[in-house]
Amino acid sequence: MTQFLFITDLDHTLVGDDQAMEGLNRKLELYRQQHNTKIVYSTGRSLYLYQQLEQQQNHKQIALLQPNILICAVGTEIYSYNHQDQLIINNQWSENLSEDWDRELVVKIAANFTQLKPQPESEQRPFKVSYFLQEKTALQIVSDLEKALLQQTLDIQVIYSDNKDLDILPRKANKGMAMTFVREYLEIEPAKTVACGDSGNDIALFANRKEKGIIVANAKQELLDWHNENPNENRYLAKAEFAAGIEEGLRHFGFLGE
């Protein structure tokens, strides 16, 4: 076995079945010690909400492994640990996203759509504007919002996931692009990289990718529909849920042996 890069979403992917996560964590940590495997979390959560999740898991005495790198806020922020175990933001990534991004204008245009309800202040990030949106109106609102933003020559993307979360991001920012940045930074090839997810904002981890992908069995319908419409031999739909599904997929691709 050799080094590989392991990237996973947290909520409803790695996190959701404590017993399964605890077992997978033991295997991943062993591979990290023996083969220098890198562990990356890629979450829609802000750093604040990620740290809340860390505390919740510590309280249950089923801790998250400390990742080598943390991707937060739907791919718009990348952090790594310094020698004092403090999380430091990657300024190069932030600079990449600043071009053709006007956050104030995005907020101004989105304010015209009364169906959009702002998410908490902790989730409003320098390169992410986030709302709640009811599923029944989502299809039309997302389309109209995207048109209104693009008419102002804003280089943006609108991502709707989990039947409630709407994020407006720079075009250059999503989980997939952040994965590429991290993979190249760590100098690990696509064939030795695997990404795991469960919802619409994880599609960027899987779309037209040479990296391996694992979709857990409890994935949202939005991701399952996309998966069925876009077959790819590099992607595996697990039969098991949460961390058990991740482990199943890792074995399927040979990252944890047969």
mmCIF file of C-alpha atoms in Angstrom:
data_model
loop_
_atom_site.group_PDB
_atom_site.id
_atom_site.type_symbol
_atom_site.label_atom_id
_atom_site.label_comp_id
_atom_site.label_asym_id
_atom_site.label_seq_id
_atom_site.Cartn_x
_atom_site.Cartn_y
_atom_site.Cartn_z
ATOM 1 C CA MET A 1 0.000 0.000 0.000
ATOM 2 C CA THR A 2 1.156 3.554 -0.726
ATOM 3 C CA GLN A 3 0.239 7.093 0.240
ATOM 4 C CA PHE A 4 -3.139 8.419 -0.871
ATOM 5 C CA LEU A 5 -5.093 11.632 -0.421
ATOM 6 C CA PHE A 6 -8.405 11.202 1.403
ATOM 7 C CA ILE A 7 -10.926 14.046 1.111
ATOM 8 C CA THR A 8 -14.341 13.860 2.718
ATOM 9 C CA ASP A 9 -17.391 15.916 3.464
ATOM 10 C CA LEU A 10 -18.419 15.789 7.127
ATOM 11 C CA ASP A 11 -22.180 16.033 7.810
ATOM 12 C CA HIS A 12 -24.054 12.907 6.698
ATOM 13 C CA THR A 13 -20.875 11.545 5.073
ATOM 14 C CA LEU A 14 -18.060 10.936 7.570
ATOM 15 C CA VAL A 15 -20.279 12.036 10.465
ATOM 16 C CA GLY A 16 -23.608 10.368 11.178
ATOM 17 C CA ASP A 17 -22.751 6.901 12.513
ATOM 18 C CA ASP A 18 -20.334 7.256 15.429
ATOM 19 C CA GLN A 19 -19.422 3.581 15.616
ATOM 20 C CA ALA A 20 -18.622 3.391 11.897
ATOM 21 C CA MET A 21 -16.645 6.645 12.048
ATOM 22 C CA GLU A 22 -14.626 5.440 15.011
ATOM 23 C CA GLY A 23 -13.675 2.265 13.133
ATOM 24 C CA LEU A 24 -12.775 4.137 9.954
ATOM 25 C CA ASN A 25 -10.746 6.678 11.932
ATOM 26 C CA ARG A 26 -8.554 3.923 13.361
ATOM 27 C CA LYS A 27 -7.772 2.614 9.878
ATOM 28 C CA LEU A 28 -7.136 6.063 8.415
ATOM 29 C CA GLU A 29 -4.837 7.070 11.257
ATOM 30 C CA LEU A 30 -2.871 3.832 10.838
ATOM 31 C CA TYR A 31 -2.473 4.540 7.112
ATOM 32 C CA ARG A 32 -1.412 8.075 7.899
ATOM 33 C CA GLN A 33 1.291 6.818 10.252
ATOM 34 C CA GLN A 34 2.475 4.020 7.965
ATOM 35 C CA HIS A 35 2.127 5.566 4.496
ATOM 36 C CA ASN A 36 1.866 9.331 5.108
ATOM 37 C CA THR A 37 -1.718 9.322 3.841
ATOM 38 C CA LYS A 38 -3.167 12.846 3.933
ATOM 39 C CA ILE A 39 -6.598 13.528 5.465
ATOM 40 C CA VAL A 40 -8.596 16.532 4.265
ATOM 41 C CA TYR A 41 -12.059 17.606 5.392
ATOM 42 C CA SER A 42 -14.119 19.521 2.834
ATOM 43 C CA THR A 43 -17.238 20.953 4.419
ATOM 44 C CA GLY A 44 -19.935 23.495 3.715
ATOM 45 C CA ARG A 45 -19.563 24.616 7.329
ATOM 46 C CA SER A 46 -17.712 27.784 8.253
ATOM 47 C CA LEU A 47 -14.637 27.423 10.441
ATOM 48 C CA TYR A 48 -16.841 28.440 13.393
ATOM 49 C CA LEU A 49 -19.363 25.646 12.758
ATOM 50 C CA TYR A 50 -16.578 23.150 12.043
ATOM 51 C CA GLN A 51 -15.105 23.880 15.474
ATOM 52 C CA GLN A 52 -18.578 23.429 16.973
ATOM 53 C CA LEU A 53 -18.755 19.977 15.380
ATOM 54 C CA GLU A 54 -15.299 19.154 16.751
ATOM 55 C CA GLN A 55 -16.496 20.037 20.248
ATOM 56 C CA GLN A 56 -19.668 17.974 19.860
ATOM 57 C CA GLN A 57 -17.684 14.917 18.808
ATOM 58 C CA ASN A 58 -15.170 15.413 21.619
ATOM 59 C CA HIS A 59 -18.063 15.606 24.080
ATOM 60 C CA LYS A 60 -19.285 12.223 22.798
ATOM 61 C CA GLN A 61 -15.693 10.945 23.103
ATOM 62 C CA ILE A 62 -15.683 10.002 19.417
ATOM 63 C CA ALA A 63 -13.376 12.680 18.108
ATOM 64 C CA LEU A 64 -12.708 13.695 14.548
ATOM 65 C CA LEU A 65 -9.160 13.033 13.456
ATOM 66 C CA GLN A 66 -7.172 16.227 13.093
ATOM 67 C CA PRO A 67 -7.014 16.767 9.330
ATOM 68 C CA ASN A 68 -3.845 17.705 7.502
ATOM 69 C CA ILE A 69 -5.847 20.375 5.674
ATOM 70 C CA LEU A 70 -9.334 21.794 6.220
ATOM 71 C CA ILE A 71 -11.498 23.117 3.381
ATOM 72 C CA CYS A 72 -14.406 25.187 4.716
ATOM 73 C CA ALA A 73 -17.334 27.229 3.464
ATOM 74 C CA VAL A 74 -18.025 25.167 0.314
ATOM 75 C CA GLY A 75 -14.456 25.377 -0.948
ATOM 76 C CA THR A 76 -13.927 29.111 -0.406
ATOM 77 C CA GLU A 77 -11.473 28.810 2.511
ATOM 78 C CA ILE A 78 -8.491 26.484 2.960
ATOM 79 C CA TYR A 79 -6.686 26.077 6.283
ATOM 80 C CA SER A 80 -3.680 24.131 7.502
ATOM 81 C CA TYR A 81 -2.073 23.735 10.927
ATOM 82 C CA ASN A 82 1.103 25.506 11.993
ATOM 83 C CA HIS A 83 3.626 24.092 14.449
ATOM 84 C CA GLN A 84 1.494 25.331 17.354
ATOM 85 C CA ASP A 85 -1.530 23.383 15.999
ATOM 86 C CA GLN A 86 -3.274 26.628 15.073
ATOM 87 C CA LEU A 87 -5.340 26.790 11.891
ATOM 88 C CA ILE A 88 -3.883 29.258 9.386
ATOM 89 C CA ILE A 89 -5.758 30.334 6.255
ATOM 90 C CA ASN A 90 -4.127 29.835 2.851
ATOM 91 C CA ASN A 91 -3.794 33.374 1.492
ATOM 92 C CA GLN A 92 -2.846 32.209 -1.994
ATOM 93 C CA TRP A 93 -6.226 30.511 -2.382
ATOM 94 C CA SER A 94 -8.034 33.595 -1.075
ATOM 95 C CA GLU A 95 -6.185 35.804 -3.558
ATOM 96 C CA ASN A 96 -7.197 33.460 -6.392
ATOM 97 C CA LEU A 97 -10.868 33.983 -5.511
ATOM 98 C CA SER A 98 -10.798 37.762 -5.186
ATOM 99 C CA GLU A 99 -10.608 38.429 -8.938
ATOM 100 C CA ASP A 100 -13.992 39.476 -10.427
ATOM 101 C CA TRP A 101 -15.739 39.032 -7.065
ATOM 102 C CA ASP A 102 -17.855 41.841 -5.621
ATOM 103 C CA ARG A 103 -19.516 40.648 -2.449
ATOM 104 C CA GLU A 104 -21.478 43.853 -1.806
ATOM 105 C CA LEU A 105 -23.011 43.744 -5.281
ATOM 106 C CA VAL A 106 -23.932 40.065 -4.841
ATOM 107 C CA VAL A 107 -25.755 40.862 -1.585
ATOM 108 C CA LYS A 108 -27.515 43.850 -3.178
ATOM 109 C CA ILE A 109 -28.849 41.800 -6.094
ATOM 110 C CA ALA A 110 -29.862 38.848 -3.913
ATOM 111 C CA ALA A 111 -31.862 41.213 -1.687
ATOM 112 C CA ASN A 112 -34.380 41.557 -4.548
ATOM 113 C CA PHE A 113 -35.373 37.908 -4.061
ATOM 114 C CA THR A 114 -37.632 37.898 -1.017
ATOM 115 C CA GLN A 115 -37.789 34.086 -0.923
ATOM 116 C CA LEU A 116 -34.131 34.027 0.141
ATOM 117 C CA LYS A 117 -33.628 34.014 3.917
ATOM 118 C CA PRO A 118 -30.067 34.868 5.049
ATOM 119 C CA GLN A 119 -28.198 32.152 6.904
ATOM 120 C CA PRO A 120 -26.574 33.042 10.275
ATOM 121 C CA GLU A 121 -23.793 35.621 10.274
ATOM 122 C CA SER A 122 -21.182 32.923 10.957
ATOM 123 C CA GLU A 123 -21.972 31.427 7.528
ATOM 124 C CA GLN A 124 -21.566 34.710 5.631
ATOM 125 C CA ARG A 125 -17.945 34.559 4.544
ATOM 126 C CA PRO A 126 -15.678 36.823 2.451
ATOM 127 C CA PHE A 127 -16.188 34.633 -0.616
ATOM 128 C CA LYS A 128 -19.557 33.079 0.226
ATOM 129 C CA VAL A 129 -23.043 34.587 0.517
ATOM 130 C CA SER A 130 -25.523 32.060 1.915
ATOM 131 C CA TYR A 131 -29.299 31.793 2.209
ATOM 132 C CA PHE A 132 -32.024 29.342 3.074
ATOM 133 C CA LEU A 133 -34.470 28.620 0.261
ATOM 134 C CA GLN A 134 -37.524 26.339 0.326
ATOM 135 C CA GLU A 135 -37.320 23.436 -2.102
ATOM 136 C CA LYS A 136 -40.693 24.121 -3.783
ATOM 137 C CA THR A 137 -39.503 27.463 -5.198
ATOM 138 C CA ALA A 138 -35.833 26.612 -5.613
ATOM 139 C CA LEU A 139 -35.628 25.687 -9.297
ATOM 140 C CA GLN A 140 -37.028 28.962 -10.627
ATOM 141 C CA ILE A 141 -35.380 31.179 -8.011
ATOM 142 C CA VAL A 142 -31.916 29.707 -8.599
ATOM 143 C CA SER A 143 -32.264 30.222 -12.343
ATOM 144 C CA ASP A 144 -33.531 33.811 -12.026
ATOM 145 C CA LEU A 145 -30.932 34.708 -9.397
ATOM 146 C CA GLU A 146 -28.074 33.359 -11.477
ATOM 147 C CA LYS A 147 -29.265 35.348 -14.522
ATOM 148 C CA ALA A 148 -29.509 38.541 -12.487
ATOM 149 C CA LEU A 149 -25.994 38.111 -11.121
ATOM 150 C CA LEU A 150 -24.461 37.244 -14.484
ATOM 151 C CA GLN A 151 -26.106 40.292 -16.088
ATOM 152 C CA GLN A 152 -23.894 42.387 -13.811
ATOM 153 C CA THR A 153 -20.823 40.581 -15.261
ATOM 154 C CA LEU A 154 -20.176 38.920 -11.906
ATOM 155 C CA ASP A 155 -18.092 35.764 -12.296
ATOM 156 C CA ILE A 156 -20.153 33.666 -9.876
ATOM 157 C CA GLN A 157 -21.871 30.333 -9.376
ATOM 158 C CA VAL A 158 -25.029 29.493 -7.444
ATOM 159 C CA ILE A 159 -25.085 26.156 -5.612
ATOM 160 C CA TYR A 160 -28.275 24.723 -4.093
ATOM 161 C CA SER A 161 -27.937 21.689 -1.840
ATOM 162 C CA ASP A 162 -29.651 19.692 0.893
ATOM 163 C CA ASN A 163 -33.044 21.028 -0.302
ATOM 164 C CA LYS A 164 -32.533 24.211 1.700
ATOM 165 C CA ASP A 165 -29.026 25.742 1.377
ATOM 166 C CA LEU A 166 -28.213 28.255 -1.346
ATOM 167 C CA ASP A 167 -24.643 29.523 -1.683
ATOM 168 C CA ILE A 168 -23.330 32.191 -4.044
ATOM 169 C CA LEU A 169 -19.600 31.779 -4.658
ATOM 170 C CA PRO A 170 -16.934 33.029 -7.045
ATOM 171 C CA ARG A 171 -16.829 30.889 -10.198
ATOM 172 C CA LYS A 172 -13.331 29.742 -9.216
ATOM 173 C CA ALA A 173 -14.454 28.456 -5.821
ATOM 174 C CA ASN A 174 -16.094 25.160 -5.040
ATOM 175 C CA LYS A 175 -15.137 21.918 -3.370
ATOM 176 C CA GLY A 176 -13.732 20.468 -6.594
ATOM 177 C CA MET A 177 -11.442 23.382 -7.374
ATOM 178 C CA ALA A 178 -10.283 23.494 -3.765
ATOM 179 C CA MET A 179 -9.516 19.764 -3.997
ATOM 180 C CA THR A 180 -7.371 20.343 -7.096
ATOM 181 C CA PHE A 181 -5.498 23.172 -5.361
ATOM 182 C CA VAL A 182 -4.804 21.011 -2.290
ATOM 183 C CA ARG A 183 -3.877 17.936 -4.332
ATOM 184 C CA GLU A 184 -1.364 19.888 -6.402
ATOM 185 C CA TYR A 185 -0.002 21.579 -3.270
ATOM 186 C CA LEU A 186 0.562 18.155 -1.688
ATOM 187 C CA GLU A 187 1.908 16.759 -4.998
ATOM 188 C CA ILE A 188 -0.387 13.730 -5.041
ATOM 189 C CA GLU A 189 -1.649 12.452 -8.376
ATOM 190 C CA PRO A 190 -5.389 12.141 -9.191
ATOM 191 C CA ALA A 191 -5.311 8.322 -9.288
ATOM 192 C CA LYS A 192 -4.200 8.324 -5.622
ATOM 193 C CA THR A 193 -6.901 10.767 -4.536
ATOM 194 C CA VAL A 194 -10.384 9.858 -3.322
ATOM 195 C CA ALA A 195 -13.239 12.221 -2.416
ATOM 196 C CA CYS A 196 -16.431 11.396 -0.496
ATOM 197 C CA GLY A 197 -19.762 13.190 -0.280
ATOM 198 C CA ASP A 198 -23.546 13.080 0.071
ATOM 199 C CA SER A 199 -25.178 16.251 -1.306
ATOM 200 C CA GLY A 200 -25.396 18.752 -4.142
ATOM 201 C CA ASN A 201 -22.453 20.853 -3.059
ATOM 202 C CA ASP A 202 -20.293 17.713 -3.375
ATOM 203 C CA ILE A 203 -21.008 17.342 -7.105
ATOM 204 C CA ALA A 204 -17.932 19.478 -7.792
ATOM 205 C CA LEU A 205 -15.831 16.736 -6.169
ATOM 206 C CA PHE A 206 -17.099 14.223 -8.730
ATOM 207 C CA ALA A 207 -17.887 16.044 -11.993
ATOM 208 C CA ASN A 208 -15.532 15.096 -14.873
ATOM 209 C CA ARG A 209 -12.883 13.968 -12.418
ATOM 210 C CA LYS A 210 -9.924 11.617 -12.679
ATOM 211 C CA GLU A 211 -9.873 11.419 -8.889
ATOM 212 C CA LYS A 212 -11.842 8.558 -7.357
ATOM 213 C CA GLY A 213 -15.198 9.392 -5.817
ATOM 214 C CA ILE A 214 -17.364 7.731 -3.180
ATOM 215 C CA ILE A 215 -21.048 8.582 -2.695
ATOM 216 C CA VAL A 216 -22.521 7.198 0.529
ATOM 217 C CA ALA A 217 -25.808 5.263 0.360
ATOM 218 C CA ASN A 218 -27.672 7.911 2.391
ATOM 219 C CA ALA A 219 -26.859 10.620 -0.182
ATOM 220 C CA LYS A 220 -29.470 13.272 -0.978
ATOM 221 C CA GLN A 221 -31.667 12.677 -4.015
ATOM 222 C CA GLU A 222 -30.121 15.671 -5.781
ATOM 223 C CA LEU A 223 -26.732 13.911 -5.798
ATOM 224 C CA LEU A 224 -28.142 10.472 -6.610
ATOM 225 C CA ASP A 225 -30.045 11.871 -9.602
ATOM 226 C CA TRP A 226 -26.907 13.603 -10.867
ATOM 227 C CA HIS A 227 -24.838 10.445 -10.332
ATOM 228 C CA ASN A 228 -27.289 8.340 -12.344
ATOM 229 C CA GLU A 229 -27.356 10.881 -15.171
ATOM 230 C CA ASN A 230 -23.562 11.214 -15.294
ATOM 231 C CA PRO A 231 -21.977 7.748 -15.024
ATOM 232 C CA ASN A 232 -18.245 7.579 -14.393
ATOM 233 C CA GLU A 233 -16.132 4.518 -13.647
ATOM 234 C CA ASN A 234 -14.073 6.582 -11.197
ATOM 235 C CA ARG A 235 -17.132 7.029 -8.975
ATOM 236 C CA TYR A 236 -18.630 4.448 -6.596
ATOM 237 C CA LEU A 237 -22.075 4.471 -5.020
ATOM 238 C CA ALA A 238 -21.805 2.632 -1.709
ATOM 239 C CA LYS A 239 -24.421 0.257 -0.350
ATOM 240 C CA ALA A 240 -23.650 1.327 3.239
ATOM 241 C CA GLU A 241 -24.361 4.680 4.844
ATOM 242 C CA PHE A 242 -22.093 7.327 6.382
ATOM 243 C CA ALA A 243 -18.549 6.238 7.355
ATOM 244 C CA ALA A 244 -19.354 2.589 6.639
ATOM 245 C CA GLY A 245 -20.076 3.610 3.050
ATOM 246 C CA ILE A 246 -16.763 5.454 2.877
ATOM 247 C CA GLU A 247 -14.891 2.374 4.092
ATOM 248 C CA GLU A 248 -16.765 0.227 1.568
ATOM 249 C CA GLY A 249 -15.726 2.596 -1.214
ATOM 250 C CA LEU A 250 -12.107 2.755 -0.069
ATOM 251 C CA ARG A 251 -11.941 -1.038 -0.218
ATOM 252 C CA HIS A 252 -13.628 -1.043 -3.636
ATOM 253 C CA PHE A 253 -10.868 1.199 -5.007
ATOM 254 C CA GLY A 254 -8.134 -0.697 -3.185
ATOM 255 C CA PHE A 255 -7.089 2.119 -0.853
ATOM 256 C CA LEU A 256 -7.664 -0.027 2.230
ATOM 257 C CA GLY A 257 -6.916 -3.357 0.599
ATOM 258 C CA GLU A 258 -9.597 -5.732 -0.632
#
